[in-house]
Amino acid sequence: MKIKNTRSALISNYEVFDLVNDRISYQKQIQQSQSNVDYPEHLRTIQFELVEYIKGTPTSTQSEDQVKAFLQQIDRYSLTLGEKVQVLNLRPKSAVEIYLLIEECEERFSEEDLDNILSIISTTLPRPDEDDDGIEEMEQALETQ
């Protein structure tokens, strides 16, 4: 593979995850059909570690349909591509997290806009770690104090 133009595009963790998994599948097919082909051990190590890292992030549960729905709905806000990718990768759950991801957020968006952005995130990109058990445990801990 030859890189024609470095940094010509930003891609999300979902796209990286999908690409690496496709590449791993392709490599396995080639190795099964051609026994003399061997991929370097360091390449397989990097691929494995990358997949394991992404499995531990909110990105691991995303689907192509979710990403498309998110991008369509968030399009009405003037976010840069980098900001969209960051929101997509990290799936912020609070306005504070959005302030950290979006440059000059307080100047560009009202509180209502931030609430709408959070609503879009929670509906189009649901997180498996958003369960009621964690909320109940937090409420119980606050009551005992």
CSV table of N, CA and C in Angstrom, one decimal:
chain,number,residue,atom,x,y,z
A,1,MET,N,0.8,-1.2,0.0
A,1,MET,CA,0.0,0.0,0.0
A,1,MET,C,0.9,1.2,0.0
A,2,LYS,N,0.5,2.2,-0.8
A,2,LYS,CA,1.3,3.4,-0.9
A,2,LYS,C,0.4,4.6,-0.4
A,3,ILE,N,0.9,5.4,0.4
A,3,ILE,CA,0.2,6.6,0.9
A,3,ILE,C,0.4,7.7,0.0
A,4,LYS,N,-0.7,8.2,-0.6
A,4,LYS,CA,-0.6,9.2,-1.6
A,4,LYS,C,-0.6,10.6,-1.0
A,5,ASN,N,-1.5,10.8,0.0
A,5,ASN,CA,-1.6,12.1,0.6
A,5,ASN,C,-1.8,11.9,2.1
A,6,THR,N,-0.9,12.2,2.9
A,6,THR,CA,-1.0,12.0,4.4
A,6,THR,C,-2.0,13.0,4.9
A,7,ARG,N,-2.8,12.6,5.9
A,7,ARG,CA,-3.8,13.4,6.6
A,7,ARG,C,-4.8,14.0,5.7
A,8,SER,N,-5.2,13.2,4.7
A,8,SER,CA,-6.2,13.7,3.7
A,8,SER,C,-7.6,13.6,4.2
A,9,ALA,N,-7.8,12.7,5.3
A,9,ALA,CA,-9.1,12.5,5.8
A,9,ALA,C,-9.1,12.0,7.3
A,10,LEU,N,-10.1,12.4,8.0
A,10,LEU,CA,-10.3,11.9,9.3
A,10,LEU,C,-11.2,10.7,9.3
A,11,ILE,N,-10.9,9.7,10.0
A,11,ILE,CA,-11.8,8.6,10.1
A,11,ILE,C,-12.1,8.3,11.6
A,12,SER,N,-13.3,7.7,11.8
A,12,SER,CA,-13.7,7.4,13.2
A,12,SER,C,-13.1,6.1,13.7
A,13,ASN,N,-13.2,5.9,15.0
A,13,ASN,CA,-12.7,4.6,15.5
A,13,ASN,C,-13.5,3.5,15.0
A,14,TYR,N,-14.8,3.7,14.7
A,14,TYR,CA,-15.7,2.7,14.1
A,14,TYR,C,-15.1,2.2,12.7
A,15,GLU,N,-14.7,3.2,11.9
A,15,GLU,CA,-14.2,2.9,10.6
A,15,GLU,C,-12.8,2.2,10.7
A,16,VAL,N,-12.0,2.5,11.7
A,16,VAL,CA,-10.7,1.8,11.9
A,16,VAL,C,-11.0,0.4,12.3
A,17,PHE,N,-11.9,0.2,13.3
A,17,PHE,CA,-12.3,-1.1,13.8
A,17,PHE,C,-12.8,-2.0,12.6
A,18,ASP,N,-13.7,-1.5,11.8
A,18,ASP,CA,-14.2,-2.2,10.7
A,18,ASP,C,-13.1,-2.6,9.7
A,19,LEU,N,-12.3,-1.6,9.4
A,19,LEU,CA,-11.2,-1.8,8.4
A,19,LEU,C,-10.2,-2.9,8.9
A,20,VAL,N,-9.8,-2.8,10.2
A,20,VAL,CA,-8.9,-3.8,10.7
A,20,VAL,C,-9.5,-5.2,10.8
A,21,ASN,N,-10.7,-5.3,11.2
A,21,ASN,CA,-11.4,-6.6,11.2
A,21,ASN,C,-11.5,-7.2,9.8
A,22,ASP,N,-11.8,-6.3,8.8
A,22,ASP,CA,-11.9,-6.8,7.4
A,22,ASP,C,-10.5,-7.3,6.9
A,23,ARG,N,-9.5,-6.5,7.3
A,23,ARG,CA,-8.1,-6.9,6.9
A,23,ARG,C,-7.7,-8.2,7.6
A,24,ILE,N,-8.0,-8.4,8.8
A,24,ILE,CA,-7.7,-9.7,9.5
A,24,ILE,C,-8.4,-10.8,8.8
A,25,SER,N,-9.6,-10.7,8.5
A,25,SER,CA,-10.4,-11.7,7.8
A,25,SER,C,-9.7,-12.1,6.5
A,26,TYR,N,-9.4,-11.0,5.7
A,26,TYR,CA,-8.7,-11.2,4.4
A,26,TYR,C,-7.4,-12.0,4.6
A,27,GLN,N,-6.6,-11.6,5.6
A,27,GLN,CA,-5.3,-12.2,5.8
A,27,GLN,C,-5.5,-13.7,6.2
A,28,LYS,N,-6.6,-14.0,6.9
A,28,LYS,CA,-6.8,-15.4,7.3
A,28,LYS,C,-7.2,-16.2,6.1
A,29,GLN,N,-8.0,-15.6,5.2
A,29,GLN,CA,-8.4,-16.3,4.0
A,29,GLN,C,-7.2,-16.6,3.1
A,30,ILE,N,-6.3,-15.6,3.0
A,30,ILE,CA,-5.1,-15.8,2.2
A,30,ILE,C,-4.2,-16.9,2.7
A,31,GLN,N,-4.1,-16.9,4.1
A,31,GLN,CA,-3.2,-17.9,4.7
A,31,GLN,C,-3.8,-19.3,4.6
A,32,GLN,N,-5.1,-19.4,4.6
A,32,GLN,CA,-5.7,-20.7,4.4
A,32,GLN,C,-5.6,-21.3,3.0
A,33,SER,N,-5.7,-20.3,2.0
A,33,SER,CA,-5.6,-20.8,0.6
A,33,SER,C,-4.2,-20.9,0.1
A,34,GLN,N,-3.3,-20.2,0.7
A,34,GLN,CA,-1.9,-20.2,0.3
A,34,GLN,C,-1.0,-20.5,1.6
A,35,SER,N,-0.6,-21.7,1.8
A,35,SER,CA,0.1,-22.0,3.0
A,35,SER,C,1.5,-21.3,3.1
A,36,ASN,N,2.0,-20.9,2.0
A,36,ASN,CA,3.4,-20.3,2.1
A,36,ASN,C,3.4,-18.8,2.4
A,37,VAL,N,2.2,-18.2,2.6
A,37,VAL,CA,2.1,-16.8,2.9
A,37,VAL,C,2.0,-16.6,4.4
A,38,ASP,N,2.9,-15.8,4.9
A,38,ASP,CA,3.0,-15.6,6.4
A,38,ASP,C,3.1,-14.1,6.6
A,39,TYR,N,2.2,-13.5,7.5
A,39,TYR,CA,2.3,-12.1,7.8
A,39,TYR,C,3.2,-11.9,9.0
A,40,PRO,N,3.9,-10.8,9.0
A,40,PRO,CA,4.8,-10.5,10.1
A,40,PRO,C,4.1,-10.5,11.4
A,41,GLU,N,4.8,-11.0,12.4
A,41,GLU,CA,4.3,-11.2,13.8
A,41,GLU,C,3.9,-9.8,14.3
A,42,HIS,N,4.8,-8.8,14.1
A,42,HIS,CA,4.5,-7.5,14.7
A,42,HIS,C,3.2,-6.8,14.1
A,43,LEU,N,2.9,-7.1,12.8
A,43,LEU,CA,1.7,-6.7,12.2
A,43,LEU,C,0.5,-7.3,12.9
A,44,ARG,N,0.5,-8.6,13.1
A,44,ARG,CA,-0.6,-9.3,13.8
A,44,ARG,C,-0.7,-8.8,15.3
A,45,THR,N,0.4,-8.5,15.9
A,45,THR,CA,0.3,-8.0,17.3
A,45,THR,C,-0.3,-6.6,17.3
A,46,ILE,N,0.0,-5.8,16.4
A,46,ILE,CA,-0.6,-4.4,16.4
A,46,ILE,C,-2.1,-4.5,16.1
A,47,GLN,N,-2.4,-5.4,15.2
A,47,GLN,CA,-3.8,-5.6,14.8
A,47,GLN,C,-4.6,-6.1,16.0
A,48,PHE,N,-4.1,-7.1,16.7
A,48,PHE,CA,-4.7,-7.6,17.9
A,48,PHE,C,-4.9,-6.6,19.0
A,49,GLU,N,-3.8,-5.8,19.3
A,49,GLU,CA,-3.9,-4.8,20.3
A,49,GLU,C,-4.9,-3.7,20.0
A,50,LEU,N,-4.9,-3.3,18.7
A,50,LEU,CA,-5.8,-2.3,18.3
A,50,LEU,C,-7.3,-2.7,18.5
A,51,VAL,N,-7.6,-4.0,18.0
A,51,VAL,CA,-8.9,-4.5,18.2
A,51,VAL,C,-9.3,-4.6,19.6
A,52,GLU,N,-8.4,-5.1,20.5
A,52,GLU,CA,-8.7,-5.2,21.9
A,52,GLU,C,-8.9,-3.8,22.6
A,53,TYR,N,-8.2,-2.8,22.2
A,53,TYR,CA,-8.4,-1.5,22.7
A,53,TYR,C,-9.7,-0.9,22.3
A,54,ILE,N,-10.1,-1.1,21.0
A,54,ILE,CA,-11.4,-0.5,20.6
A,54,ILE,C,-12.5,-1.3,21.2
A,55,LYS,N,-12.4,-2.6,21.5
A,55,LYS,CA,-13.4,-3.3,22.1
A,55,LYS,C,-13.8,-2.7,23.5
A,56,GLY,N,-12.8,-2.0,24.1
A,56,GLY,CA,-13.0,-1.5,25.4
A,56,GLY,C,-13.6,0.0,25.4
A,57,THR,N,-13.9,0.5,24.2
A,57,THR,CA,-14.4,1.8,24.1
A,57,THR,C,-15.9,1.7,23.6
A,58,PRO,N,-16.6,2.9,23.7
A,58,PRO,CA,-18.0,2.9,23.3
A,58,PRO,C,-18.1,2.6,21.8
A,59,THR,N,-17.1,2.7,21.0
A,59,THR,CA,-17.1,2.5,19.6
A,59,THR,C,-17.4,1.0,19.3
A,60,SER,N,-17.1,0.1,20.1
A,60,SER,CA,-17.2,-1.3,19.8
A,60,SER,C,-18.6,-1.7,19.6
A,61,THR,N,-19.6,-1.0,20.1
A,61,THR,CA,-21.0,-1.4,19.9
A,61,THR,C,-21.7,-0.6,18.8
A,62,GLN,N,-21.0,0.2,18.1
A,62,GLN,CA,-21.6,1.0,17.0
A,62,GLN,C,-21.9,0.2,15.8
A,63,SER,N,-22.9,0.6,15.1
A,63,SER,CA,-23.2,0.0,13.8
A,63,SER,C,-23.1,1.0,12.7
A,64,GLU,N,-23.1,0.6,11.5
A,64,GLU,CA,-23.0,1.6,10.4
A,64,GLU,C,-24.3,2.5,10.3
A,65,ASP,N,-25.4,1.8,10.6
A,65,ASP,CA,-26.7,2.6,10.6
A,65,ASP,C,-26.7,3.6,11.7
A,66,GLN,N,-26.2,3.3,12.9
A,66,GLN,CA,-26.1,4.3,14.0
A,66,GLN,C,-25.2,5.5,13.6
A,67,VAL,N,-24.1,5.2,13.0
A,67,VAL,CA,-23.2,6.3,12.6
A,67,VAL,C,-23.8,7.2,11.6
A,68,LYS,N,-24.5,6.6,10.6
A,68,LYS,CA,-25.2,7.4,9.6
A,68,LYS,C,-26.3,8.2,10.2
A,69,ALA,N,-27.1,7.6,11.1
A,69,ALA,CA,-28.2,8.4,11.7
A,69,ALA,C,-27.6,9.5,12.5
A,70,PHE,N,-26.5,9.3,13.3
A,70,PHE,CA,-25.9,10.3,14.1
A,70,PHE,C,-25.4,11.5,13.2
A,71,LEU,N,-24.7,11.2,12.1
A,71,LEU,CA,-24.2,12.2,11.2
A,71,LEU,C,-25.3,13.0,10.5
A,72,GLN,N,-26.4,12.3,10.2
A,72,GLN,CA,-27.5,13.1,9.6
A,72,GLN,C,-28.1,14.0,10.6
A,73,GLN,N,-28.3,13.6,11.8
A,73,GLN,CA,-29.0,14.4,12.8
A,73,GLN,C,-28.1,15.5,13.3
A,74,ILE,N,-26.9,15.3,13.4
A,74,ILE,CA,-26.0,16.3,14.0
A,74,ILE,C,-25.6,17.3,13.0
A,75,ASP,N,-25.9,17.1,11.7
A,75,ASP,CA,-25.5,17.9,10.6
A,75,ASP,C,-26.1,19.3,10.8
A,76,ARG,N,-27.2,19.5,11.5
A,76,ARG,CA,-27.8,20.8,11.6
A,76,ARG,C,-27.0,21.8,12.5
A,77,TYR,N,-26.1,21.2,13.3
A,77,TYR,CA,-25.2,22.0,14.1
A,77,TYR,C,-23.9,22.2,13.3
A,78,SER,N,-23.3,23.3,13.5
A,78,SER,CA,-22.1,23.6,12.7
A,78,SER,C,-20.8,23.0,13.4
A,79,LEU,N,-20.7,21.7,13.5
A,79,LEU,CA,-19.6,21.1,14.0
A,79,LEU,C,-18.6,20.8,12.9
A,80,THR,N,-17.3,20.9,13.3
A,80,THR,CA,-16.3,20.6,12.3
A,80,THR,C,-16.2,19.0,12.2
A,81,LEU,N,-15.5,18.6,11.2
A,81,LEU,CA,-15.4,17.1,11.0
A,81,LEU,C,-14.7,16.5,12.2
A,82,GLY,N,-13.6,17.2,12.7
A,82,GLY,CA,-12.9,16.7,13.8
A,82,GLY,C,-13.8,16.6,15.1
A,83,GLU,N,-14.6,17.6,15.3
A,83,GLU,CA,-15.5,17.6,16.4
A,83,GLU,C,-16.6,16.4,16.3
A,84,LYS,N,-17.1,16.2,15.1
A,84,LYS,CA,-18.0,15.1,14.9
A,84,LYS,C,-17.3,13.8,15.2
A,85,VAL,N,-16.1,13.6,14.7
A,85,VAL,CA,-15.4,12.4,14.9
A,85,VAL,C,-15.1,12.1,16.4
A,86,GLN,N,-14.8,13.2,17.1
A,86,GLN,CA,-14.5,13.1,18.6
A,86,GLN,C,-15.8,12.7,19.3
A,87,VAL,N,-16.9,13.4,19.0
A,87,VAL,CA,-18.2,13.0,19.6
A,87,VAL,C,-18.6,11.6,19.3
A,88,LEU,N,-18.4,11.2,18.1
A,88,LEU,CA,-18.7,9.8,17.6
A,88,LEU,C,-17.8,8.8,18.4
A,89,ASN,N,-16.6,9.1,18.5
A,89,ASN,CA,-15.7,8.2,19.2
A,89,ASN,C,-15.9,8.1,20.7
A,90,LEU,N,-16.2,9.2,21.3
A,90,LEU,CA,-16.2,9.2,22.8
A,90,LEU,C,-17.7,9.1,23.4
A,91,ARG,N,-18.7,9.5,22.6
A,91,ARG,CA,-20.1,9.5,23.0
A,91,ARG,C,-20.2,10.1,24.4
A,92,PRO,N,-20.1,11.4,24.4
A,92,PRO,CA,-20.2,12.1,25.7
A,92,PRO,C,-21.6,12.0,26.3
A,93,LYS,N,-21.7,11.9,27.6
A,93,LYS,CA,-22.9,11.8,28.3
A,93,LYS,C,-23.4,13.0,29.0
A,94,SER,N,-22.6,14.0,29.1
A,94,SER,CA,-22.9,15.2,29.8
A,94,SER,C,-22.4,16.5,29.0
A,95,ALA,N,-23.0,17.6,29.4
A,95,ALA,CA,-22.6,18.9,28.8
A,95,ALA,C,-21.1,19.2,29.0
A,96,VAL,N,-20.6,18.8,30.2
A,96,VAL,CA,-19.2,19.0,30.5
A,96,VAL,C,-18.3,18.3,29.5
A,97,GLU,N,-18.7,17.1,29.2
A,97,GLU,CA,-17.9,16.3,28.2
A,97,GLU,C,-17.9,17.0,26.8
A,98,ILE,N,-19.1,17.5,26.5
A,98,ILE,CA,-19.2,18.2,25.2
A,98,ILE,C,-18.3,19.5,25.2
A,99,TYR,N,-18.3,20.2,26.3
A,99,TYR,CA,-17.5,21.4,26.3
A,99,TYR,C,-16.0,21.1,26.1
A,100,LEU,N,-15.6,19.9,26.5
A,100,LEU,CA,-14.2,19.5,26.3
A,100,LEU,C,-13.9,19.1,24.9
A,101,LEU,N,-14.9,18.7,24.2
A,101,LEU,CA,-14.7,18.2,22.8
A,101,LEU,C,-14.9,19.3,21.7
A,102,ILE,N,-15.8,20.2,22.0
A,102,ILE,CA,-16.1,21.2,21.0
A,102,ILE,C,-15.5,22.6,21.3
A,103,GLU,N,-14.7,23.1,20.4
A,103,GLU,CA,-14.0,24.3,20.6
A,103,GLU,C,-15.0,25.5,20.7
A,104,GLU,N,-14.8,26.4,21.7
A,104,GLU,CA,-15.6,27.6,21.9
A,104,GLU,C,-17.1,27.2,22.0
A,105,CYS,N,-17.3,26.1,22.7
A,105,CYS,CA,-18.7,25.6,22.8
A,105,CYS,C,-19.7,26.6,23.4
A,106,GLU,N,-19.3,27.3,24.5
A,106,GLU,CA,-20.2,28.2,25.1
A,106,GLU,C,-20.6,29.4,24.3
A,107,GLU,N,-19.7,29.7,23.3
A,107,GLU,CA,-20.0,30.8,22.4
A,107,GLU,C,-20.8,30.4,21.2
A,108,ARG,N,-20.6,29.1,20.8
A,108,ARG,CA,-21.3,28.7,19.6
A,108,ARG,C,-22.7,28.1,19.8
A,109,PHE,N,-22.9,27.5,21.0
A,109,PHE,CA,-24.2,26.8,21.3
A,109,PHE,C,-24.8,27.3,22.6
A,110,SER,N,-26.1,27.3,22.6
A,110,SER,CA,-26.9,27.6,23.8
A,110,SER,C,-27.1,26.3,24.6
A,111,GLU,N,-27.6,26.5,25.8
A,111,GLU,CA,-27.8,25.3,26.7
A,111,GLU,C,-28.8,24.4,26.0
A,112,GLU,N,-29.8,24.9,25.3
A,112,GLU,CA,-30.8,24.1,24.6
A,112,GLU,C,-30.2,23.4,23.5
A,113,ASP,N,-29.2,24.0,22.8
A,113,ASP,CA,-28.5,23.3,21.7
A,113,ASP,C,-27.7,22.1,22.3
A,114,LEU,N,-27.1,22.3,23.4
A,114,LEU,CA,-26.3,21.2,24.0
A,114,LEU,C,-27.2,20.1,24.5
A,115,ASP,N,-28.4,20.4,25.0
A,115,ASP,CA,-29.3,19.4,25.4
A,115,ASP,C,-29.8,18.6,24.2
A,116,ASN,N,-30.0,19.3,23.1
A,116,ASN,CA,-30.4,18.6,21.8
A,116,ASN,C,-29.3,17.7,21.3
A,117,ILE,N,-28.1,18.2,21.4
A,117,ILE,CA,-26.9,17.4,20.9
A,117,ILE,C,-26.8,16.2,21.8
A,118,LEU,N,-26.9,16.3,23.1
A,118,LEU,CA,-26.9,15.1,24.0
A,118,LEU,C,-28.0,14.2,23.7
A,119,SER,N,-29.2,14.7,23.4
A,119,SER,CA,-30.3,13.9,23.0
A,119,SER,C,-30.0,13.1,21.8
A,120,ILE,N,-29.5,13.7,20.8
A,120,ILE,CA,-29.1,13.1,19.5
A,120,ILE,C,-28.1,11.9,19.8
A,121,ILE,N,-27.1,12.2,20.6
A,121,ILE,CA,-26.1,11.2,21.0
A,121,ILE,C,-26.7,10.0,21.7
A,122,SER,N,-27.6,10.3,22.6
A,122,SER,CA,-28.2,9.2,23.4
A,122,SER,C,-29.1,8.4,22.6
A,123,THR,N,-29.8,9.0,21.6
A,123,THR,CA,-30.8,8.2,20.8
A,123,THR,C,-30.1,7.5,19.7
A,124,THR,N,-29.2,8.1,19.0
A,124,THR,CA,-28.6,7.5,17.8
A,124,THR,C,-27.4,6.6,18.2
A,125,LEU,N,-26.7,6.9,19.3
A,125,LEU,CA,-25.5,6.1,19.7
A,125,LEU,C,-25.7,5.6,21.1
A,126,PRO,N,-26.6,4.7,21.4
A,126,PRO,CA,-26.8,4.2,22.7
A,126,PRO,C,-25.5,3.4,23.2
A,127,ARG,N,-25.3,3.6,24.5
A,127,ARG,CA,-24.1,3.0,25.1
A,127,ARG,C,-24.5,1.8,26.0
A,128,PRO,N,-23.8,0.7,25.9
A,128,PRO,CA,-24.1,-0.4,26.7
A,128,PRO,C,-23.8,-0.2,28.2
A,129,ASP,N,-23.0,0.8,28.5
A,129,ASP,CA,-22.7,1.1,29.9
A,129,ASP,C,-23.7,2.1,30.5
A,130,GLU,N,-24.7,2.4,29.8
A,130,GLU,CA,-25.8,3.3,30.3
A,130,GLU,C,-26.9,2.4,30.8
A,131,ASP,N,-26.7,1.8,32.0
A,131,ASP,CA,-27.7,0.9,32.5
A,131,ASP,C,-28.3,1.6,33.8
A,132,ASP,N,-29.4,1.2,34.2
A,132,ASP,CA,-30.1,1.7,35.4
A,132,ASP,C,-29.4,1.3,36.7
A,133,ASP,N,-28.7,0.1,36.6
A,133,ASP,CA,-28.0,-0.3,37.8
A,133,ASP,C,-27.0,0.6,38.4
A,134,GLY,N,-26.2,1.2,37.5
A,134,GLY,CA,-25.2,2.2,37.9
A,134,GLY,C,-25.8,3.4,38.5
A,135,ILE,N,-27.0,3.9,38.0
A,135,ILE,CA,-27.6,5.0,38.5
A,135,ILE,C,-28.2,4.7,39.9
A,136,GLU,N,-28.8,3.5,40.0
A,136,GLU,CA,-29.3,3.1,41.3
A,136,GLU,C,-28.2,3.0,42.4
A,137,GLU,N,-27.1,2.5,42.0
A,137,GLU,CA,-26.0,2.4,43.0
A,137,GLU,C,-25.5,3.7,43.4
A,138,MET,N,-25.4,4.7,42.5
A,138,MET,CA,-25.0,6.0,42.8
A,138,MET,C,-26.0,6.7,43.7
A,139,GLU,N,-27.3,6.5,43.5
A,139,GLU,CA,-28.3,7.1,44.3
A,139,GLU,C,-28.2,6.6,45.7
A,140,GLN,N,-28.0,5.2,45.8
A,140,GLN,CA,-27.9,4.6,47.1
A,140,GLN,C,-26.7,5.1,47.9
A,141,ALA,N,-25.6,5.3,47.2
A,141,ALA,CA,-24.3,5.8,47.8
A,141,ALA,C,-24.5,7.2,48.3
A,142,LEU,N,-25.3,8.0,47.6
A,142,LEU,CA,-25.5,9.4,48.0
A,142,LEU,C,-26.5,9.5,49.2
A,143,GLU,N,-27.4,8.5,49.3
A,143,GLU,CA,-28.4,8.5,50.4
A,143,GLU,C,-27.7,8.1,51.7
A,144,THR,N,-26.7,7.2,51.6
A,144,THR,CA,-26.0,6.8,52.8
A,144,THR,C,-25.0,7.8,53.4
A,145,GLN,N,-24.7,8.8,52.7
A,145,GLN,CA,-23.8,9.8,53.2
A,145,GLN,C,-24.4,10.8,54.1
